[in-house]
Amino acid sequence: MSTIASTYSPAAGAAARPAAASLAAHKDTQLLARLTGLFFLITYATSIPPYVSMYVPALSNPAFVLGGGFDQVVSWGAILELVLILANIASALTLYPVLKRRFPVLSLGFVTARLTESAFIAIGIVAVLALNTLRLHGVPTGADEAGLMAAGQALVAVHDWTFRLGPGVVVGVGNGLILGWMMWKTRLLPRALSILGLIGGPALLVAGGAVVLGVIEAGATWQAIATIPEFFWELGLGLWLLVRGFTPSAVTELERSGSASTAR
């Protein structure tokens, strides 16, 4: 008993507890990193099919609303975009506890930008589902086809502008400038990857602003080119975080700075 008592050091036990707590916090941060990567990749998987195929009949054919029954493919596209909204918000919530240690205001700004983007997407979903409702009921008795098609085209215009303002403008601010800047400063990702965000954000904003002002048409070649850096920034971010997580040395530095801020 005396041997056990003599070898036990309260100071050593006290020193081990902060080390264990730091290791647990580090693991939690890396878990958040991988969840963020997963959510970013889910946004890709859920945003592309509606845009390139599922919504095409409803958005490109003015006669879509004249009848023919409920289009389930369009509705499945809406469901995918609902999942997209959830993944958008989830990716902001998993990053916020990490980035607020260094950027309490900007990290909240990123969450706000993600929510704003999701709100635009939600309005677009409502517009598409309204098109499906018009198609289900067809031409009312005593109404003319031209009037119904005009109503349908108005809903298409609403959907198009939600896309141009949400993914076309807000993403440049949130995912591009704000997130790219925070990742650049914290070095949680390789800086070569963060540069894509710092390039893609302004490029997307300029192109989106040009569309809003009518300088270029939506989907024009210049806008497509401006989208490329942002596309690969978000895709690279998702893949890197899912596979590799945050840079360990950067996580340690971020936790140290966060602890110092709390102590002050």
PDB file of C-alpha atoms in Angstrom:
ATOM      1  CA  MET A   1       0.000   0.000   0.000  1.00  0.00           C
ATOM      2  CA  SER A   2       2.864   2.347   0.888  1.00  0.00           C
ATOM      3  CA  THR A   3       4.490   1.605  -2.482  1.00  0.00           C
ATOM      4  CA  ILE A   4       1.312   2.499  -4.345  1.00  0.00           C
ATOM      5  CA  ALA A   5       0.918   5.652  -2.337  1.00  0.00           C
ATOM      6  CA  SER A   6       4.499   6.699  -2.966  1.00  0.00           C
ATOM      7  CA  THR A   7       4.293   6.214  -6.759  1.00  0.00           C
ATOM      8  CA  TYR A   8       0.984   8.041  -7.215  1.00  0.00           C
ATOM      9  CA  SER A   9       1.420  11.684  -8.052  1.00  0.00           C
ATOM     10  CA  PRO A  10      -1.622  13.969  -7.860  1.00  0.00           C
ATOM     11  CA  ALA A  11       0.217  16.462 -10.066  1.00  0.00           C
ATOM     12  CA  ALA A  12       0.733  13.836 -12.761  1.00  0.00           C
ATOM     13  CA  GLY A  13      -2.941  12.913 -12.651  1.00  0.00           C
ATOM     14  CA  ALA A  14      -3.949  16.543 -12.922  1.00  0.00           C
ATOM     15  CA  ALA A  15      -1.644  17.024 -15.915  1.00  0.00           C
ATOM     16  CA  ALA A  16      -3.064  13.969 -17.662  1.00  0.00           C
ATOM     17  CA  ARG A  17      -6.638  15.215 -17.474  1.00  0.00           C
ATOM     18  CA  PRO A  18      -6.133  18.318 -19.681  1.00  0.00           C
ATOM     19  CA  ALA A  19      -4.176  16.197 -22.172  1.00  0.00           C
ATOM     20  CA  ALA A  20      -7.022  13.675 -22.378  1.00  0.00           C
ATOM     21  CA  ALA A  21      -9.570  16.476 -22.733  1.00  0.00           C
ATOM     22  CA  SER A  22      -7.499  18.045 -25.519  1.00  0.00           C
ATOM     23  CA  LEU A  23      -7.300  14.733 -27.369  1.00  0.00           C
ATOM     24  CA  ALA A  24     -11.062  14.250 -27.095  1.00  0.00           C
ATOM     25  CA  ALA A  25     -11.678  17.789 -28.378  1.00  0.00           C
ATOM     26  CA  HIS A  26      -9.324  17.146 -31.293  1.00  0.00           C
ATOM     27  CA  LYS A  27     -11.230  13.980 -32.228  1.00  0.00           C
ATOM     28  CA  ASP A  28     -14.536  15.832 -32.022  1.00  0.00           C
ATOM     29  CA  THR A  29     -13.200  18.537 -34.333  1.00  0.00           C
ATOM     30  CA  GLN A  30     -12.039  15.978 -36.884  1.00  0.00           C
ATOM     31  CA  LEU A  31     -15.442  14.282 -36.712  1.00  0.00           C
ATOM     32  CA  LEU A  32     -17.057  17.624 -37.511  1.00  0.00           C
ATOM     33  CA  ALA A  33     -14.645  17.985 -40.432  1.00  0.00           C
ATOM     34  CA  ARG A  34     -15.660  14.665 -41.945  1.00  0.00           C
ATOM     35  CA  LEU A  35     -19.341  15.367 -41.416  1.00  0.00           C
ATOM     36  CA  THR A  36     -18.872  18.711 -43.172  1.00  0.00           C
ATOM     37  CA  GLY A  37     -17.199  16.972 -46.112  1.00  0.00           C
ATOM     38  CA  LEU A  38     -20.044  14.458 -46.303  1.00  0.00           C
ATOM     39  CA  PHE A  39     -22.688  17.202 -46.267  1.00  0.00           C
ATOM     40  CA  PHE A  40     -20.918  19.157 -49.007  1.00  0.00           C
ATOM     41  CA  LEU A  41     -20.820  16.055 -51.202  1.00  0.00           C
ATOM     42  CA  ILE A  42     -24.513  15.438 -50.517  1.00  0.00           C
ATOM     43  CA  THR A  43     -25.247  18.934 -51.831  1.00  0.00           C
ATOM     44  CA  TYR A  44     -23.613  17.914 -55.111  1.00  0.00           C
ATOM     45  CA  ALA A  45     -25.493  14.632 -55.334  1.00  0.00           C
ATOM     46  CA  THR A  46     -28.851  16.315 -54.696  1.00  0.00           C
ATOM     47  CA  SER A  47     -28.470  19.562 -56.663  1.00  0.00           C
ATOM     48  CA  ILE A  48     -27.289  18.297 -60.056  1.00  0.00           C
ATOM     49  CA  PRO A  49     -30.041  15.776 -61.064  1.00  0.00           C
ATOM     50  CA  PRO A  50     -32.978  18.232 -60.693  1.00  0.00           C
ATOM     51  CA  TYR A  51     -31.123  20.921 -62.634  1.00  0.00           C
ATOM     52  CA  VAL A  52     -29.907  18.778 -65.549  1.00  0.00           C
ATOM     53  CA  SER A  53     -32.850  16.397 -65.997  1.00  0.00           C
ATOM     54  CA  MET A  54     -35.721  16.178 -63.503  1.00  0.00           C
ATOM     55  CA  TYR A  55     -36.947  19.780 -63.818  1.00  0.00           C
ATOM     56  CA  VAL A  56     -36.269  20.122 -67.555  1.00  0.00           C
ATOM     57  CA  PRO A  57     -39.791  19.175 -68.782  1.00  0.00           C
ATOM     58  CA  ALA A  58     -41.464  21.590 -66.364  1.00  0.00           C
ATOM     59  CA  LEU A  59     -39.094  24.497 -66.954  1.00  0.00           C
ATOM     60  CA  SER A  60     -38.508  24.229 -70.698  1.00  0.00           C
ATOM     61  CA  ASN A  61     -41.935  23.309 -72.089  1.00  0.00           C
ATOM     62  CA  PRO A  62     -44.632  26.021 -71.772  1.00  0.00           C
ATOM     63  CA  ALA A  63     -47.311  23.390 -72.481  1.00  0.00           C
ATOM     64  CA  PHE A  64     -46.296  21.403 -69.378  1.00  0.00           C
ATOM     65  CA  VAL A  65     -49.122  22.974 -67.342  1.00  0.00           C
ATOM     66  CA  LEU A  66     -51.877  22.150 -69.825  1.00  0.00           C
ATOM     67  CA  GLY A  67     -52.461  18.693 -68.416  1.00  0.00           C
ATOM     68  CA  GLY A  68     -51.220  15.149 -68.378  1.00  0.00           C
ATOM     69  CA  GLY A  69     -51.341  14.266 -64.711  1.00  0.00           C
ATOM     70  CA  PHE A  70     -48.969  14.766 -61.815  1.00  0.00           C
ATOM     71  CA  ASP A  71     -45.323  14.426 -62.892  1.00  0.00           C
ATOM     72  CA  GLN A  72     -43.616  12.348 -60.200  1.00  0.00           C
ATOM     73  CA  VAL A  73     -40.157  12.913 -61.666  1.00  0.00           C
ATOM     74  CA  VAL A  74     -40.517  16.640 -61.025  1.00  0.00           C
ATOM     75  CA  SER A  75     -41.684  15.916 -57.473  1.00  0.00           C
ATOM     76  CA  TRP A  76     -38.704  13.635 -56.856  1.00  0.00           C
ATOM     77  CA  GLY A  77     -36.499  16.489 -57.983  1.00  0.00           C
ATOM     78  CA  ALA A  78     -38.177  18.681 -55.369  1.00  0.00           C
ATOM     79  CA  ILE A  79     -37.510  16.048 -52.705  1.00  0.00           C
ATOM     80  CA  LEU A  80     -33.829  15.955 -53.685  1.00  0.00           C
ATOM     81  CA  GLU A  81     -33.676  19.719 -53.305  1.00  0.00           C
ATOM     82  CA  LEU A  82     -35.251  19.473 -49.862  1.00  0.00           C
ATOM     83  CA  VAL A  83     -32.403  17.128 -48.931  1.00  0.00           C
ATOM     84  CA  LEU A  84     -30.051  19.703 -50.472  1.00  0.00           C
ATOM     85  CA  ILE A  85     -31.428  22.357 -48.108  1.00  0.00           C
ATOM     86  CA  LEU A  86     -30.870  20.093 -45.107  1.00  0.00           C
ATOM     87  CA  ALA A  87     -27.297  19.343 -46.223  1.00  0.00           C
ATOM     88  CA  ASN A  88     -26.636  23.061 -46.805  1.00  0.00           C
ATOM     89  CA  ILE A  89     -27.703  23.963 -43.289  1.00  0.00           C
ATOM     90  CA  ALA A  90     -25.973  20.938 -41.743  1.00  0.00           C
ATOM     91  CA  SER A  91     -22.644  21.854 -43.381  1.00  0.00           C
ATOM     92  CA  ALA A  92     -22.848  25.319 -41.830  1.00  0.00           C
ATOM     93  CA  LEU A  93     -23.752  23.956 -38.394  1.00  0.00           C
ATOM     94  CA  THR A  94     -20.853  21.472 -38.352  1.00  0.00           C
ATOM     95  CA  LEU A  95     -18.328  24.151 -39.320  1.00  0.00           C
ATOM     96  CA  TYR A  96     -19.610  26.821 -36.949  1.00  0.00           C
ATOM     97  CA  PRO A  97     -18.293  25.334 -33.650  1.00  0.00           C
ATOM     98  CA  VAL A  98     -14.828  25.017 -35.215  1.00  0.00           C
ATOM     99  CA  LEU A  99     -14.507  28.368 -36.961  1.00  0.00           C
ATOM    100  CA  LYS A 100     -16.145  30.505 -34.259  1.00  0.00           C
ATOM    101  CA  ARG A 101     -13.032  30.003 -32.111  1.00  0.00           C
ATOM    102  CA  ARG A 102     -11.140  32.294 -34.477  1.00  0.00           C
ATOM    103  CA  PHE A 103     -13.912  34.098 -36.359  1.00  0.00           C
ATOM    104  CA  PRO A 104     -16.997  34.538 -34.126  1.00  0.00           C
ATOM    105  CA  VAL A 105     -18.631  37.038 -36.509  1.00  0.00           C
ATOM    106  CA  LEU A 106     -17.593  35.635 -39.902  1.00  0.00           C
ATOM    107  CA  SER A 107     -18.541  32.082 -38.912  1.00  0.00           C
ATOM    108  CA  LEU A 108     -22.026  33.322 -38.060  1.00  0.00           C
ATOM    109  CA  GLY A 109     -22.033  35.170 -41.379  1.00  0.00           C
ATOM    110  CA  PHE A 110     -21.347  31.880 -43.156  1.00  0.00           C
ATOM    111  CA  VAL A 111     -24.291  30.241 -41.384  1.00  0.00           C
ATOM    112  CA  THR A 112     -26.491  33.189 -42.385  1.00  0.00           C
ATOM    113  CA  ALA A 113     -25.368  32.971 -46.025  1.00  0.00           C
ATOM    114  CA  ARG A 114     -26.121  29.250 -46.070  1.00  0.00           C
ATOM    115  CA  LEU A 115     -29.602  29.889 -44.662  1.00  0.00           C
ATOM    116  CA  THR A 116     -30.228  32.642 -47.220  1.00  0.00           C
ATOM    117  CA  GLU A 117     -29.162  30.380 -50.076  1.00  0.00           C
ATOM    118  CA  SER A 118     -31.457  27.660 -48.752  1.00  0.00           C
ATOM    119  CA  ALA A 119     -34.367  30.119 -48.575  1.00  0.00           C
ATOM    120  CA  PHE A 120     -33.946  30.944 -52.268  1.00  0.00           C
ATOM    121  CA  ILE A 121     -33.830  27.234 -53.100  1.00  0.00           C
ATOM    122  CA  ALA A 122     -37.013  26.652 -51.087  1.00  0.00           C
ATOM    123  CA  ILE A 123     -38.856  29.358 -53.043  1.00  0.00           C
ATOM    124  CA  GLY A 124     -37.747  27.650 -56.260  1.00  0.00           C
ATOM    125  CA  ILE A 125     -39.083  24.321 -55.005  1.00  0.00           C
ATOM    126  CA  VAL A 126     -42.479  25.892 -54.294  1.00  0.00           C
ATOM    127  CA  ALA A 127     -42.566  27.344 -57.825  1.00  0.00           C
ATOM    128  CA  VAL A 128     -41.825  23.962 -59.416  1.00  0.00           C
ATOM    129  CA  LEU A 129     -44.412  22.151 -57.301  1.00  0.00           C
ATOM    130  CA  ALA A 130     -46.965  24.838 -58.233  1.00  0.00           C
ATOM    131  CA  LEU A 131     -46.254  24.026 -61.887  1.00  0.00           C
ATOM    132  CA  ASN A 132     -47.021  20.398 -61.119  1.00  0.00           C
ATOM    133  CA  THR A 133     -50.311  21.421 -59.491  1.00  0.00           C
ATOM    134  CA  LEU A 134     -51.330  23.381 -62.593  1.00  0.00           C
ATOM    135  CA  ARG A 135     -50.468  20.353 -64.713  1.00  0.00           C
ATOM    136  CA  LEU A 136     -52.546  18.069 -62.482  1.00  0.00           C
ATOM    137  CA  HIS A 137     -55.705  20.155 -62.876  1.00  0.00           C
ATOM    138  CA  GLY A 138     -55.143  21.082 -66.514  1.00  0.00           C
ATOM    139  CA  VAL A 139     -57.136  23.833 -68.224  1.00  0.00           C
ATOM    140  CA  PRO A 140     -60.112  24.907 -66.041  1.00  0.00           C
ATOM    141  CA  THR A 141     -63.529  25.085 -67.625  1.00  0.00           C
ATOM    142  CA  GLY A 142     -63.986  28.411 -69.360  1.00  0.00           C
ATOM    143  CA  ALA A 143     -60.286  29.277 -69.187  1.00  0.00           C
ATOM    144  CA  ASP A 144     -57.963  29.634 -72.143  1.00  0.00           C
ATOM    145  CA  GLU A 145     -54.726  27.741 -72.628  1.00  0.00           C
ATOM    146  CA  ALA A 146     -52.743  30.925 -73.235  1.00  0.00           C
ATOM    147  CA  GLY A 147     -53.645  32.297 -69.799  1.00  0.00           C
ATOM    148  CA  LEU A 148     -52.647  29.070 -68.065  1.00  0.00           C
ATOM    149  CA  MET A 149     -49.373  28.935 -69.959  1.00  0.00           C
ATOM    150  CA  ALA A 150     -48.673  32.552 -68.983  1.00  0.00           C
ATOM    151  CA  ALA A 151     -49.181  31.621 -65.315  1.00  0.00           C
ATOM    152  CA  GLY A 152     -46.830  28.691 -65.787  1.00  0.00           C
ATOM    153  CA  GLN A 153     -44.164  30.878 -67.380  1.00  0.00           C
ATOM    154  CA  ALA A 154     -44.419  33.286 -64.458  1.00  0.00           C
ATOM    155  CA  LEU A 155     -43.647  30.411 -62.072  1.00  0.00           C
ATOM    156  CA  VAL A 156     -40.726  29.360 -64.287  1.00  0.00           C
ATOM    157  CA  ALA A 157     -39.388  32.918 -64.105  1.00  0.00           C
ATOM    158  CA  VAL A 158     -39.644  32.846 -60.292  1.00  0.00           C
ATOM    159  CA  HIS A 159     -37.733  29.562 -60.177  1.00  0.00           C
ATOM    160  CA  ASP A 160     -35.042  30.845 -62.531  1.00  0.00           C
ATOM    161  CA  TRP A 161     -34.422  33.957 -60.459  1.00  0.00           C
ATOM    162  CA  THR A 162     -34.195  32.006 -57.218  1.00  0.00           C
ATOM    163  CA  PHE A 163     -31.383  30.015 -58.845  1.00  0.00           C
ATOM    164  CA  ARG A 164     -29.650  33.133 -60.175  1.00  0.00           C
ATOM    165  CA  LEU A 165     -29.754  34.901 -56.807  1.00  0.00           C
ATOM    166  CA  GLY A 166     -29.156  31.935 -54.476  1.00  0.00           C
ATOM    167  CA  PRO A 167     -26.523  29.666 -56.039  1.00  0.00           C
ATOM    168  CA  GLY A 168     -25.619  32.440 -58.481  1.00  0.00           C
ATOM    169  CA  VAL A 169     -24.868  35.257 -56.011  1.00  0.00           C
ATOM    170  CA  VAL A 170     -25.212  34.279 -52.335  1.00  0.00           C
ATOM    171  CA  VAL A 171     -22.931  31.257 -52.760  1.00  0.00           C
ATOM    172  CA  GLY A 172     -20.179  33.574 -53.983  1.00  0.00           C
ATOM    173  CA  VAL A 173     -20.390  35.512 -50.716  1.00  0.00           C
ATOM    174  CA  GLY A 174     -20.826  32.607 -48.282  1.00  0.00           C
ATOM    175  CA  ASN A 175     -19.057  29.567 -49.696  1.00  0.00           C
ATOM    176  CA  GLY A 176     -16.575  31.570 -51.735  1.00  0.00           C
ATOM    177  CA  LEU A 177     -15.410  34.701 -49.933  1.00  0.00           C
ATOM    178  CA  ILE A 178     -16.342  34.053 -46.294  1.00  0.00           C
ATOM    179  CA  LEU A 179     -15.530  30.341 -46.083  1.00  0.00           C
ATOM    180  CA  GLY A 180     -12.516  30.635 -48.378  1.00  0.00           C
ATOM    181  CA  TRP A 181     -11.081  33.462 -46.255  1.00  0.00           C
ATOM    182  CA  MET A 182     -11.590  31.600 -42.968  1.00  0.00           C
ATOM    183  CA  MET A 183      -9.982  28.455 -44.358  1.00  0.00           C
ATOM    184  CA  TRP A 184      -7.082  30.489 -45.741  1.00  0.00           C
ATOM    185  CA  LYS A 185      -6.404  32.188 -42.408  1.00  0.00           C
ATOM    186  CA  THR A 186      -6.792  29.100 -40.226  1.00  0.00           C
ATOM    187  CA  ARG A 187      -4.906  26.747 -42.604  1.00  0.00           C
ATOM    188  CA  LEU A 188      -7.421  24.005 -41.797  1.00  0.00           C
ATOM    189  CA  LEU A 189      -7.178  23.082 -45.479  1.00  0.00           C
ATOM    190  CA  PRO A 190      -4.205  23.235 -47.859  1.00  0.00           C
ATOM    191  CA  ARG A 191      -3.827  26.824 -48.974  1.00  0.00           C
ATOM    192  CA  ALA A 192      -3.821  25.821 -52.633  1.00  0.00           C
ATOM    193  CA  LEU A 193      -7.382  24.591 -52.113  1.00  0.00           C
ATOM    194  CA  SER A 194      -8.473  27.709 -50.224  1.00  0.00           C
ATOM    195  CA  ILE A 195      -7.268  29.865 -53.116  1.00  0.00           C
ATOM    196  CA  LEU A 196      -9.998  28.342 -55.277  1.00  0.00           C
ATOM    197  CA  GLY A 197     -12.588  29.736 -52.882  1.00  0.00           C
ATOM    198  CA  LEU A 198     -10.973  33.167 -52.850  1.00  0.00           C
ATOM    199  CA  ILE A 199     -10.982  33.186 -56.657  1.00  0.00           C
ATOM    200  CA  GLY A 200     -14.323  31.465 -57.172  1.00  0.00           C
ATOM    201  CA  GLY A 201     -16.287  33.718 -54.802  1.00  0.00           C
ATOM    202  CA  PRO A 202     -15.534  37.047 -56.531  1.00  0.00           C
ATOM    203  CA  ALA A 203     -15.838  35.456 -59.984  1.00  0.00           C
ATOM    204  CA  LEU A 204     -19.275  34.101 -59.133  1.00  0.00           C
ATOM    205  CA  LEU A 205     -20.343  37.451 -57.697  1.00  0.00           C
ATOM    206  CA  VAL A 206     -19.227  39.394 -60.765  1.00  0.00           C
ATOM    207  CA  ALA A 207     -20.952  36.973 -63.134  1.00  0.00           C
ATOM    208  CA  GLY A 208     -24.104  36.864 -61.008  1.00  0.00           C
ATOM    209  CA  GLY A 209     -24.210  40.642 -60.781  1.00  0.00           C
ATOM    210  CA  ALA A 210     -23.803  40.883 -64.545  1.00  0.00           C
ATOM    211  CA  VAL A 211     -26.815  38.596 -64.979  1.00  0.00           C
ATOM    212  CA  VAL A 212     -28.916  40.643 -62.550  1.00  0.00           C
ATOM    213  CA  LEU A 213     -28.017  43.844 -64.398  1.00  0.00           C
ATOM    214  CA  GLY A 214     -28.736  42.281 -67.779  1.00  0.00           C
ATOM    215  CA  VAL A 215     -25.163  42.655 -69.009  1.00  0.00           C
ATOM    216  CA  ILE A 216     -24.962  38.950 -69.835  1.00  0.00           C
ATOM    217  CA  GLU A 217     -27.609  36.256 -70.141  1.00  0.00           C
ATOM    218  CA  ALA A 218     -28.049  33.606 -67.488  1.00  0.00           C
ATOM    219  CA  GLY A 219     -26.099  30.495 -68.455  1.00  0.00           C
ATOM    220  CA  ALA A 220     -23.904  32.420 -70.882  1.00  0.00           C
ATOM    221  CA  THR A 221     -20.373  31.205 -71.571  1.00  0.00           C
ATOM    222  CA  TRP A 222     -18.818  33.835 -69.315  1.00  0.00           C
ATOM    223  CA  GLN A 223     -20.988  32.811 -66.392  1.00  0.00           C
ATOM    224  CA  ALA A 224     -20.179  29.149 -66.950  1.00  0.00           C
ATOM    225  CA  ILE A 225     -16.449  29.951 -66.910  1.00  0.00           C
ATOM    226  CA  ALA A 226     -16.823  32.042 -63.748  1.00  0.00           C
ATOM    227  CA  THR A 227     -18.532  29.105 -62.018  1.00  0.00           C
ATOM    228  CA  ILE A 228     -15.633  26.678 -62.551  1.00  0.00           C
ATOM    229  CA  PRO A 229     -13.362  27.757 -59.624  1.00  0.00           C
ATOM    230  CA  GLU A 230     -16.282  27.741 -57.173  1.00  0.00           C
ATOM    231  CA  PHE A 231     -17.404  24.330 -58.433  1.00  0.00           C
ATOM    232  CA  PHE A 232     -14.011  22.751 -57.826  1.00  0.00           C
ATOM    233  CA  TRP A 233     -13.524  24.643 -54.545  1.00  0.00           C
ATOM    234  CA  GLU A 234     -16.638  23.146 -52.979  1.00  0.00           C
ATOM    235  CA  LEU A 235     -16.050  19.705 -54.499  1.00  0.00           C
ATOM    236  CA  GLY A 236     -12.408  19.667 -53.373  1.00  0.00           C
ATOM    237  CA  LEU A 237     -13.382  20.885 -49.899  1.00  0.00           C
ATOM    238  CA  GLY A 238     -15.953  18.105 -49.538  1.00  0.00           C
ATOM    239  CA  LEU A 239     -13.610  15.357 -50.723  1.00  0.00           C
ATOM    240  CA  TRP A 240     -10.652  16.565 -48.672  1.00  0.00           C
ATOM    241  CA  LEU A 241     -12.574  16.932 -45.429  1.00  0.00           C
ATOM    242  CA  LEU A 242     -14.296  13.569 -45.812  1.00  0.00           C
ATOM    243  CA  VAL A 243     -11.052  11.710 -46.518  1.00  0.00           C
ATOM    244  CA  ARG A 244      -8.399  13.690 -44.633  1.00  0.00           C
ATOM    245  CA  GLY A 245     -10.192  15.981 -42.210  1.00  0.00           C
ATOM    246  CA  PHE A 246      -8.660  19.239 -41.000  1.00  0.00           C
ATOM    247  CA  THR A 247      -4.897  19.765 -40.905  1.00  0.00           C
ATOM    248  CA  PRO A 248      -3.969  18.517 -37.385  1.00  0.00           C
ATOM    249  CA  SER A 249      -1.446  21.282 -36.620  1.00  0.00           C
ATOM    250  CA  ALA A 250      -4.027  23.909 -37.621  1.00  0.00           C
ATOM    251  CA  VAL A 251      -6.623  22.314 -35.328  1.00  0.00           C
ATOM    252  CA  THR A 252      -4.156  22.445 -32.428  1.00  0.00           C
ATOM    253  CA  GLU A 253      -3.429  26.109 -33.102  1.00  0.00           C
ATOM    254  CA  LEU A 254      -7.115  26.903 -33.412  1.00  0.00           C
ATOM    255  CA  GLU A 255      -7.885  25.196 -30.097  1.00  0.00           C
ATOM    256  CA  ARG A 256      -5.029  27.069 -28.449  1.00  0.00           C
ATOM    257  CA  SER A 257      -6.250  30.428 -29.730  1.00  0.00           C
ATOM    258  CA  GLY A 258      -9.799  29.553 -28.696  1.00  0.00           C
ATOM    259  CA  SER A 259      -8.658  28.695 -25.168  1.00  0.00           C
ATOM    260  CA  ALA A 260      -6.685  31.934 -24.945  1.00  0.00           C
ATOM    261  CA  SER A 261      -9.719  33.949 -26.022  1.00  0.00           C
ATOM    262  CA  THR A 262     -11.877  32.215 -23.414  1.00  0.00           C
ATOM    263  CA  ALA A 263      -9.303  32.891 -20.724  1.00  0.00           C
ATOM    264  CA  ARG A 264      -9.248  36.588 -21.581  1.00  0.00           C
TER     265      ARG A 264
END
